[in-house]
Tab-separated table of C-alpha atoms in Angstrom:
chain	number	residue	atom	x	y	z
A	1	MET	CA	-26.414	-24.033	10.040
A	2	ASN	CA	-27.647	-27.564	9.429
A	3	PHE	CA	-27.413	-29.707	12.557
A	4	ASP	CA	-28.076	-33.021	10.860
A	5	ASP	CA	-25.085	-34.522	12.660
A	6	HIS	CA	-25.018	-38.024	14.060
A	7	LEU	CA	-22.573	-37.012	16.756
A	8	PHE	CA	-20.556	-39.648	18.575
A	9	PHE	CA	-17.537	-38.146	20.299
A	10	CYS	CA	-15.020	-39.918	22.505
A	11	ALA	CA	-11.893	-38.331	23.983
A	12	PRO	CA	-9.429	-38.856	26.864
A	13	SER	CA	-11.022	-38.326	30.254
A	14	ARG	CA	-8.129	-36.054	31.255
A	15	LEU	CA	-6.288	-33.818	28.795
A	16	ILE	CA	-3.359	-31.812	30.172
A	17	ILE	CA	-1.358	-29.377	28.018
A	18	ARG	CA	1.276	-27.188	29.627
A	19	GLU	CA	5.009	-26.661	29.610
A	20	GLY	CA	6.432	-28.787	32.400
A	21	ALA	CA	3.168	-30.721	32.798
A	22	ARG	CA	5.108	-34.001	33.081
A	23	HIS	CA	6.031	-33.097	36.638
A	24	GLU	CA	2.348	-33.296	37.641
A	25	LEU	CA	1.815	-36.902	36.590
A	26	PRO	CA	3.127	-38.798	39.664
A	27	ALA	CA	0.932	-36.861	42.083
A	28	LEU	CA	-2.089	-37.264	39.819
A	29	LEU	CA	-1.636	-41.034	39.529
A	30	ALA	CA	-1.162	-41.325	43.284
A	31	LYS	CA	-4.352	-39.343	43.903
A	32	LEU	CA	-6.197	-41.701	41.547
A	33	GLY	CA	-4.940	-44.725	43.491
A	34	TYR	CA	-2.350	-46.217	41.137
A	35	HIS	CA	0.691	-48.013	42.534
A	36	ASN	CA	2.363	-50.249	39.953
A	37	GLY	CA	3.127	-49.052	36.431
A	38	ILE	CA	4.996	-49.873	33.229
A	39	LEU	CA	6.692	-47.080	31.292
A	40	VAL	CA	7.141	-47.935	27.601
A	41	THR	CA	9.780	-45.973	25.725
A	42	ASP	CA	12.928	-46.500	23.638
A	43	ARG	CA	16.659	-46.376	24.234
A	44	TYR	CA	17.000	-42.760	23.162
A	45	PHE	CA	14.629	-41.400	25.783
A	46	ALA	CA	15.824	-43.832	28.445
A	47	GLU	CA	19.527	-43.157	27.917
A	48	GLN	CA	19.881	-39.752	26.224
A	49	THR	CA	17.345	-37.693	28.168
A	50	PRO	CA	16.732	-37.245	31.915
A	51	TRP	CA	12.968	-37.648	31.565
A	52	VAL	CA	12.645	-41.352	32.339
A	53	ASN	CA	14.778	-41.315	35.482
A	54	GLU	CA	13.142	-38.105	36.666
A	55	TYR	CA	9.711	-39.671	36.343
A	56	VAL	CA	10.646	-42.968	38.017
A	57	GLN	CA	12.170	-41.175	40.991
A	58	ALA	CA	9.275	-38.736	41.355
A	59	ALA	CA	6.739	-41.560	41.078
A	60	SER	CA	8.586	-43.552	43.715
A	61	LYS	CA	8.287	-40.648	46.136
A	62	CYS	CA	4.527	-40.796	45.545
A	63	GLY	CA	4.415	-44.516	46.338
A	64	ILE	CA	4.313	-45.698	42.711
A	65	SER	CA	6.723	-48.351	41.447
A	66	THR	CA	7.560	-48.205	37.739
A	67	TYR	CA	9.203	-50.791	35.512
A	68	VAL	CA	10.813	-49.227	32.439
A	69	TYR	CA	10.639	-51.101	29.141
A	70	SER	CA	13.025	-49.251	26.817
A	71	ASP	CA	13.220	-51.510	23.755
A	72	GLY	CA	10.611	-49.688	21.712
A	73	GLU	CA	11.259	-49.572	17.961
A	74	PRO	CA	9.949	-47.604	14.983
A	75	ASP	CA	6.917	-49.314	13.437
A	76	PRO	CA	6.616	-51.965	16.174
A	77	SER	CA	5.789	-55.498	15.114
A	78	THR	CA	3.496	-58.098	16.609
A	79	THR	CA	6.630	-60.090	17.413
A	80	LEU	CA	8.078	-57.199	19.412
A	81	CYS	CA	4.817	-56.798	21.310
A	82	ASP	CA	4.685	-60.471	22.278
A	83	GLN	CA	8.366	-60.449	23.264
A	84	ALA	CA	7.842	-57.305	25.330
A	85	THR	CA	4.859	-58.895	27.054
A	86	GLN	CA	6.851	-61.960	28.091
A	87	HIS	CA	9.867	-59.878	29.116
A	88	ILE	CA	7.852	-57.493	31.278
A	89	LEU	CA	5.896	-60.287	32.953
A	90	ALA	CA	9.132	-62.148	33.681
A	91	GLN	CA	10.831	-59.066	35.113
A	92	THR	CA	7.837	-58.226	37.286
A	93	GLN	CA	7.319	-61.832	38.461
A	94	GLY	CA	4.047	-62.074	36.574
A	95	GLN	CA	2.469	-59.279	38.562
A	96	THR	CA	-0.067	-57.425	36.433
A	97	PRO	CA	0.539	-53.654	36.507
A	98	ASP	CA	-2.318	-51.266	37.140
A	99	HIS	CA	-1.351	-48.745	34.424
A	100	VAL	CA	0.844	-48.354	31.340
A	101	ILE	CA	2.600	-45.125	30.345
A	102	ALA	CA	4.031	-44.335	26.913
A	103	LEU	CA	6.816	-41.798	26.412
A	104	GLY	CA	7.782	-41.159	22.814
A	105	GLY	CA	6.309	-40.813	19.364
A	106	GLY	CA	3.526	-42.722	17.699
A	107	SER	CA	5.434	-46.004	17.586
A	108	ASN	CA	5.995	-46.113	21.338
A	109	MET	CA	2.362	-45.237	21.927
A	110	ASP	CA	1.199	-47.960	19.528
A	111	LEU	CA	3.298	-50.540	21.361
A	112	ALA	CA	2.101	-49.338	24.752
A	113	LYS	CA	-1.547	-49.480	23.688
A	114	ALA	CA	-1.081	-53.068	22.544
A	115	LEU	CA	0.615	-53.932	25.833
A	116	THR	CA	-2.374	-52.639	27.791
A	117	LEU	CA	-4.177	-55.660	26.360
A	118	THR	CA	-1.516	-58.358	26.377
A	119	LEU	CA	-0.079	-57.659	29.835
A	120	ARG	CA	-3.487	-58.227	31.365
A	121	SER	CA	-4.764	-61.095	29.195
A	122	LYS	CA	-1.400	-62.849	28.542
A	123	LYS	CA	-2.649	-63.487	24.980
A	124	PRO	CA	-0.633	-62.920	21.767
A	125	VAL	CA	-1.470	-59.557	20.251
A	126	THR	CA	-2.701	-61.113	16.995
A	127	HIS	CA	-5.615	-62.429	19.043
A	128	TYR	CA	-7.006	-58.889	18.815
A	129	LYS	CA	-6.700	-58.295	15.077
A	130	ASP	CA	-10.481	-58.611	14.656
A	131	GLY	CA	-11.382	-56.699	17.814
A	132	ILE	CA	-10.629	-56.789	21.522
A	133	GLY	CA	-13.941	-58.332	22.542
A	134	ASN	CA	-14.564	-58.354	26.269
A	135	ASP	CA	-10.894	-58.064	27.262
A	136	GLU	CA	-10.511	-54.840	29.187
A	137	PRO	CA	-7.198	-53.021	28.563
A	138	LEU	CA	-5.131	-51.586	31.375
A	139	PRO	CA	-5.446	-47.832	31.957
A	140	PHE	CA	-3.174	-46.005	29.517
A	141	ILE	CA	-1.328	-42.699	29.920
A	142	ALA	CA	0.250	-41.029	26.873
A	143	MET	CA	3.117	-38.525	26.946
A	144	PRO	CA	3.964	-37.695	23.302
A	145	THR	CA	7.378	-36.316	22.368
A	146	THR	CA	6.351	-35.258	18.856
A	147	SER	CA	3.535	-33.089	17.540
A	148	GLY	CA	1.679	-34.989	14.861
A	149	THR	CA	0.470	-38.540	15.354
A	150	ALA	CA	-2.138	-37.564	17.977
A	151	SER	CA	-2.138	-41.144	19.206
A	152	GLU	CA	-2.542	-39.569	22.629
A	153	VAL	CA	-6.214	-38.888	21.874
A	154	THR	CA	-7.162	-41.568	19.324
A	155	PRO	CA	-8.547	-45.118	19.655
A	156	GLY	CA	-6.125	-47.087	17.517
A	157	ALA	CA	-2.721	-48.729	17.421
A	158	ILE	CA	-0.901	-50.043	14.360
A	159	LEU	CA	1.498	-53.009	14.472
A	160	ILE	CA	3.371	-54.750	11.660
A	161	ASP	CA	2.747	-58.470	11.199
A	162	PRO	CA	6.141	-59.767	9.955
A	163	ASP	CA	4.616	-63.040	8.768
A	164	ASN	CA	2.891	-61.313	5.868
A	165	ALA	CA	4.302	-57.752	5.965
A	166	THR	CA	0.860	-56.275	6.630
A	167	LYS	CA	-0.372	-53.864	9.253
A	168	ILE	CA	-2.691	-54.925	12.057
A	169	ALA	CA	-4.961	-52.220	13.415
A	170	LEU	CA	-6.125	-52.501	17.012
A	171	MET	CA	-9.171	-50.256	17.168
A	172	ASP	CA	-11.363	-49.646	20.190
A	173	ASN	CA	-12.390	-46.604	22.205
A	174	ARG	CA	-11.131	-48.372	25.315
A	175	LEU	CA	-7.599	-47.960	23.918
A	176	ARG	CA	-7.822	-44.187	24.163
A	177	PRO	CA	-5.642	-42.835	26.978
A	178	PHE	CA	-7.415	-41.969	30.184
A	179	ILE	CA	-4.713	-39.339	30.682
A	180	ALA	CA	-3.203	-37.502	27.729
A	181	LEU	CA	-0.360	-35.363	29.029
A	182	ILE	CA	1.153	-33.037	26.446
A	183	ASP	CA	4.282	-31.253	27.609
A	184	PRO	CA	5.628	-29.146	24.711
A	185	GLN	CA	9.078	-29.219	26.315
A	186	PHE	CA	9.367	-32.826	25.144
A	187	THR	CA	9.383	-31.567	21.542
A	188	TYR	CA	12.076	-28.890	21.861
A	189	THR	CA	14.916	-31.266	20.957
A	190	CYS	CA	12.956	-32.974	18.178
A	191	PRO	CA	15.202	-32.903	15.046
A	192	PRO	CA	14.017	-30.985	11.961
A	193	ARG	CA	13.111	-34.033	9.877
A	194	VAL	CA	11.002	-35.547	12.664
A	195	THR	CA	9.435	-32.127	13.251
A	196	ALA	CA	8.546	-31.949	9.559
A	197	ASP	CA	7.209	-35.497	9.330
A	198	SER	CA	5.077	-35.252	12.452
A	199	GLY	CA	3.972	-31.672	11.826
A	200	ILE	CA	2.763	-32.324	8.288
A	201	ASP	CA	0.962	-35.387	9.647
A	202	ALA	CA	-0.930	-33.138	12.066
A	203	LEU	CA	-1.909	-30.794	9.246
A	204	ILE	CA	-3.060	-33.698	7.082
A	205	HIS	CA	-5.084	-35.209	9.931
A	206	ALA	CA	-6.879	-31.890	10.294
A	207	ILE	CA	-7.473	-31.288	6.583
A	208	GLU	CA	-8.463	-34.862	5.808
A	209	SER	CA	-10.981	-35.040	8.645
A	210	TYR	CA	-12.330	-31.621	7.622
A	211	VAL	CA	-13.323	-32.930	4.187
A	212	THR	CA	-14.226	-36.528	5.045
A	213	MET	CA	-17.611	-38.269	4.980
A	214	ASP	CA	-20.419	-36.627	6.954
A	215	SER	CA	-21.529	-38.417	10.099
A	216	ASN	CA	-25.072	-38.897	8.808
A	217	GLN	CA	-23.670	-40.820	5.818
A	218	PHE	CA	-20.851	-42.660	7.581
A	219	GLU	CA	-21.145	-46.458	7.730
A	220	ARG	CA	-20.805	-47.549	11.363
A	221	ASN	CA	-21.520	-51.225	10.672
A	222	ASN	CA	-24.072	-51.284	13.499
A	223	ASN	CA	-21.322	-50.644	16.035
A	224	PRO	CA	-22.794	-48.899	19.091
A	225	ASP	CA	-19.310	-47.724	20.117
A	226	PRO	CA	-17.565	-46.729	16.861
A	227	GLY	CA	-13.980	-45.548	16.874
A	228	TYR	CA	-14.713	-43.337	13.875
A	229	SER	CA	-18.118	-41.994	12.909
A	230	GLY	CA	-17.758	-39.224	10.301
A	231	ARG	CA	-17.331	-35.488	10.472
A	232	THR	CA	-19.572	-33.231	12.537
A	233	HIS	CA	-19.701	-29.556	13.426
A	234	LEU	CA	-17.659	-30.419	16.507
A	235	SER	CA	-14.935	-32.288	14.610
A	236	LYS	CA	-14.761	-29.511	12.002
A	237	MET	CA	-14.296	-26.930	14.758
A	238	PHE	CA	-11.242	-28.781	16.047
A	239	ALA	CA	-9.944	-29.298	12.497
A	240	ARG	CA	-10.197	-25.596	11.599
A	241	GLU	CA	-8.255	-24.591	14.680
A	242	SER	CA	-5.580	-27.187	13.946
A	243	ILE	CA	-5.207	-26.039	10.332
A	244	THR	CA	-4.884	-22.443	11.528
A	245	LEU	CA	-2.170	-23.353	14.031
A	246	CYS	CA	-0.264	-25.457	11.485
A	247	ALA	CA	-0.388	-22.655	8.916
A	248	ARG	CA	1.027	-20.303	11.538
A	249	HIS	CA	3.611	-22.487	13.296
A	250	LEU	CA	4.687	-25.573	11.305
A	251	ARG	CA	7.247	-23.902	9.088
A	252	GLN	CA	8.766	-21.997	12.015
A	253	ALA	CA	8.962	-25.085	14.244
A	254	TYR	CA	10.853	-26.828	11.441
A	255	LEU	CA	13.246	-23.932	10.828
A	256	ASN	CA	13.826	-23.039	14.482
A	257	GLY	CA	13.135	-25.833	16.923
A	258	ALA	CA	14.038	-23.566	19.838
A	259	ASP	CA	11.039	-21.314	19.151
A	260	SER	CA	8.870	-22.202	22.138
A	261	GLN	CA	5.741	-20.533	20.768
A	262	ALA	CA	5.991	-22.513	17.538
A	263	ARG	CA	6.486	-25.732	19.497
A	264	ILE	CA	3.546	-25.006	21.797
A	265	GLY	CA	1.408	-24.057	18.815
A	266	MET	CA	2.177	-27.347	17.090
A	267	SER	CA	1.455	-29.282	20.296
A	268	TYR	CA	-2.030	-27.796	20.327
A	269	ALA	CA	-2.373	-28.333	16.571
A	270	SER	CA	-1.626	-32.032	16.963
A	271	VAL	CA	-4.145	-32.479	19.777
A	272	PHE	CA	-6.891	-30.552	17.978
A	273	ALA	CA	-6.269	-32.567	14.811
A	274	GLY	CA	-6.513	-35.763	16.849
A	275	LEU	CA	-9.768	-34.649	18.457
A	276	SER	CA	-11.087	-34.105	14.940
A	277	TYR	CA	-9.893	-37.197	13.104
A	278	GLY	CA	-10.182	-39.368	16.214
A	279	SER	CA	-13.926	-38.930	15.819
A	280	ALA	CA	-14.454	-38.104	12.137
A	281	GLY	CA	-11.939	-40.539	10.676
A	282	LEU	CA	-9.691	-40.242	7.621
A	283	ASN	CA	-9.937	-41.307	3.984
A	284	ALA	CA	-7.995	-41.347	0.715
A	285	VAL	CA	-4.812	-39.550	1.782
A	286	HIS	CA	-3.988	-42.159	4.392
A	287	GLY	CA	-5.426	-44.980	2.310
A	288	ILE	CA	-3.104	-44.283	-0.613
A	289	ALA	CA	-0.200	-43.295	1.649
A	290	TYR	CA	-0.228	-46.730	3.284
A	291	SER	CA	0.361	-48.230	-0.155
A	292	ILE	CA	3.119	-45.734	-0.946
A	293	ALA	CA	4.832	-46.671	2.315
A	294	GLY	CA	4.635	-50.331	1.385
A	295	LEU	CA	6.499	-49.661	-1.853
A	296	THR	CA	9.019	-47.105	-0.613
A	297	HIS	CA	9.358	-47.686	3.166
A	298	GLU	CA	9.262	-43.908	3.538
A	299	THR	CA	7.969	-42.414	6.779
A	300	HIS	CA	4.286	-41.946	7.488
A	301	GLY	CA	4.321	-38.152	7.343
A	302	ARG	CA	6.200	-38.036	4.048
A	303	THR	CA	3.969	-40.569	2.287
A	304	ASN	CA	0.892	-38.629	3.375
A	305	ALA	CA	2.385	-35.295	2.354
A	306	VAL	CA	3.214	-36.297	-1.209
A	307	ILE	CA	-0.361	-37.397	-1.956
A	308	LEU	CA	-2.337	-34.700	-0.067
A	309	PRO	CA	-2.512	-32.014	-2.817
A	310	TYR	CA	-3.751	-34.493	-5.405
A	311	VAL	CA	-6.490	-35.803	-3.121
A	312	LEU	CA	-7.700	-32.273	-2.380
A	313	TYR	CA	-7.743	-31.430	-6.077
A	314	GLU	CA	-9.915	-34.491	-6.697
A	315	LEU	CA	-12.380	-33.207	-4.073
A	316	ARG	CA	-12.836	-29.774	-5.643
A	317	ASP	CA	-16.369	-30.556	-6.874
A	318	ARG	CA	-17.515	-32.251	-3.652
A	319	ARG	CA	-15.857	-30.052	-1.011
A	320	MET	CA	-15.421	-26.658	-2.692
A	321	GLN	CA	-16.641	-24.645	0.301
A	322	GLU	CA	-14.300	-26.429	2.701
A	323	LEU	CA	-11.361	-26.040	0.318
A	324	LYS	CA	-12.040	-22.304	0.030
A	325	GLU	CA	-12.072	-22.081	3.825
A	326	ILE	CA	-8.734	-23.904	4.045
A	327	ALA	CA	-7.343	-21.663	1.305
A	328	ALA	CA	-8.375	-18.566	3.238
A	329	ILE	CA	-6.501	-19.834	6.302
A	330	PHE	CA	-3.365	-20.060	4.152
A	331	GLY	CA	-3.996	-16.601	2.684
A	332	VAL	CA	-4.992	-17.913	-0.743
A	333	THR	CA	-7.719	-16.197	-2.786
A	334	GLY	CA	-8.538	-17.009	-6.401
A	335	GLN	CA	-8.703	-14.469	-9.215
A	336	GLY	CA	-10.227	-14.314	-12.660
A	337	ASN	CA	-13.372	-15.735	-14.230
A	338	LYS	CA	-12.936	-19.156	-12.640
A	339	GLN	CA	-12.256	-17.906	-9.137
A	340	GLU	CA	-13.250	-21.071	-7.264
A	341	GLN	CA	-11.211	-23.393	-9.473
A	342	ASP	CA	-8.292	-20.978	-9.310
A	343	THR	CA	-8.517	-20.906	-5.510
A	344	VAL	CA	-8.274	-24.689	-5.301
A	345	LEU	CA	-5.325	-24.798	-7.697
A	346	GLN	CA	-3.516	-22.099	-5.719
A	347	LEU	CA	-4.252	-23.953	-2.487
A	348	VAL	CA	-2.787	-27.253	-3.662
A	349	GLN	CA	0.228	-25.420	-5.067
A	350	THR	CA	0.680	-23.606	-1.744
A	351	LEU	CA	0.601	-26.936	0.054
A	352	GLN	CA	3.127	-28.343	-2.410
A	353	THR	CA	5.417	-25.411	-1.654
A	354	LEU	CA	5.119	-26.110	2.073
A	355	VAL	CA	5.826	-29.804	1.503
A	356	SER	CA	8.925	-28.918	-0.542
A	357	GLU	CA	10.154	-26.527	2.143
A	358	LEU	CA	9.928	-29.409	4.605
A	359	GLY	CA	12.230	-31.474	2.385
A	360	ILE	CA	9.538	-33.814	1.043
A	361	PRO	CA	9.083	-34.714	-2.670
A	362	ASN	CA	6.023	-33.445	-4.513
A	363	ASN	CA	5.387	-36.391	-6.812
A	364	LEU	CA	5.619	-40.177	-6.795
A	365	LYS	CA	8.427	-40.266	-9.366
A	366	ASP	CA	10.703	-38.383	-7.005
A	367	PHE	CA	9.681	-40.848	-4.294
A	368	GLY	CA	11.218	-43.582	-6.422
A	369	ILE	CA	7.979	-45.197	-7.565
A	370	LYS	CA	8.150	-46.585	-11.100
A	371	GLU	CA	5.286	-46.544	-13.566
A	372	VAL	CA	5.162	-50.333	-13.491
A	373	ASP	CA	4.370	-50.100	-9.758
A	374	LEU	CA	1.243	-47.986	-10.227
A	375	PRO	CA	-1.288	-50.826	-10.711
A	376	ARG	CA	-0.094	-52.461	-7.495
A	377	LEU	CA	-0.206	-49.112	-5.702
A	378	TYR	CA	-3.773	-48.615	-6.884
A	379	ALA	CA	-4.897	-52.117	-5.925
A	380	ASP	CA	-3.292	-51.919	-2.475
A	381	ALA	CA	-4.898	-48.531	-1.815
A	382	MET	CA	-8.324	-49.775	-2.878
A	383	SER	CA	-7.976	-52.741	-0.536
A	384	VAL	CA	-8.005	-50.442	2.516
A	385	THR	CA	-11.784	-50.452	2.564
A	386	ARG	CA	-12.266	-48.489	5.801
A	387	LEU	CA	-10.529	-45.448	4.329
A	388	ARG	CA	-11.793	-45.957	0.783
A	389	ASN	CA	-15.416	-46.029	1.921
A	390	ALA	CA	-15.013	-42.757	3.836
A	391	PHE	CA	-13.864	-40.832	0.743
A	392	PRO	CA	-16.825	-38.598	-0.195
A	393	VAL	CA	-16.917	-39.179	-3.974
A	394	PRO	CA	-19.414	-41.103	-6.113
A	395	ASP	CA	-16.817	-43.334	-7.821
A	396	THR	CA	-13.879	-44.119	-5.558
A	397	SER	CA	-12.173	-46.306	-8.146
A	398	ALA	CA	-12.059	-43.564	-10.779
A	399	SER	CA	-10.973	-40.997	-8.190
A	400	TYR	CA	-8.122	-43.165	-6.932
A	401	LEU	CA	-6.967	-43.697	-10.520
A	402	ARG	CA	-6.837	-39.954	-11.174
A	403	ILE	CA	-5.155	-39.178	-7.856
A	404	ILE	CA	-2.406	-41.751	-8.386
A	405	ALA	CA	-1.933	-40.783	-12.027
A	406	ASN	CA	-1.646	-37.094	-11.182
A	407	ALA	CA	0.651	-37.746	-8.228
A	408	TRP	CA	2.992	-39.797	-10.388
A	409	ALA	CA	3.079	-37.188	-13.158
A	410	GLY	CA	3.188	-34.269	-10.728
A	411	ASP	CA	0.230	-32.656	-12.500
A	412	PHE	CA	-3.441	-31.849	-11.956
A	413	THR	CA	-5.713	-33.268	-14.661
A	414	ASP	CA	-8.927	-35.261	-14.964
A	415	ALA	CA	-7.744	-38.229	-17.042
A	416	PRO	CA	-6.252	-41.394	-15.494
A	417	VAL	CA	-3.075	-42.914	-16.873
A	418	PRO	CA	-3.973	-45.550	-19.532
A	419	VAL	CA	-1.945	-48.318	-17.897
A	420	LEU	CA	-3.975	-47.905	-14.724
A	421	GLN	CA	-7.222	-47.818	-16.653
A	422	LEU	CA	-6.353	-51.109	-18.290
A	423	GLU	CA	-5.352	-52.756	-15.043
A	424	GLN	CA	-8.150	-51.663	-12.733
A	425	ASP	CA	-10.573	-54.516	-13.471
A	426	SER	CA	-7.931	-57.204	-13.067
A	427	GLN	CA	-6.345	-55.688	-9.978
A	428	VAL	CA	-9.463	-55.083	-7.900
A	429	ALA	CA	-12.178	-57.691	-7.608
């Protein structure tokens, strides 16, 4: 084993995973000396489940007051964050809370992470688009209700800037939760489509971080505290376990949400994937998926799922050993004279079958993307430099062309579509 890792690993200081673990949080916060919190969630959890009221009452008995902000939205915007900041400060008479809790999926956690900054500094959230500087965020506690985003262990938050329809990434290790509390019971009522979208996201996080840039080649831009720093033996260990759990439990959790073992398995899969990609980082799958989402407004999990097989096929020469290991987890073994190539092809076809079983299209045509949109899709994907630069290939431009061409045609070949080849020089400077 070659230990030429440049390991930099950052994770929540407290990670709790257990059925019913939510009931432990008030006593833990009281023991740690917290008294005045904000709980960020949405109307569904505030009004359709007992969880919010149960927490507020239990926290009160422990001497903790909690203001509930329940106007969370999917894909929160910078406008929503600033409005929430002003609303919360007005309702709490300007008193700065000493902790922020998120209950919900990735969107609620993104909003809550942003609020840990703005509630303390009183600054608009766009102030942090280039980094949070010396502004210290409030302590953050994450209670996810889905198994997939892993925002409960990662350093980032994504907000939409409505002024230019772009995404703003808040990225800093200080935004990682200091308590990540994963109670699988939160996921039992998660509807099948959300289970599929979040579950495939967990699998993709694990696979993508398993094949990403090595830590000793990863560009950290001289940052002594990088959010992402490339894959290591440690990140790969977490990724392998996540892939194994997803292969075993994702389909069953989708088909039978009442299966507690499948739900618990996917809760662990999501956390392990987050512990992997939250250190190693991601690359082309997410980079291209962001562009697909911009054209289709499809959900995050679905846009990642449609492109995953084509990205893995492109990596067959650079990550053959890893792809064979993933294939073995899914029970895939190649046959014939070209066993390795056959293994990769069977793997990507197996993943396409899983994606189809989760109700997700297998090609960009079925996603509604037209051929005329492909140059823009390519250019937008190439513009996400953080993810592009982490893709472990010698010529990212050519690889992105092939991936997009294959994904649109629903095929696995080596030649890019001519229209993309003609456009690449004019679309990307």
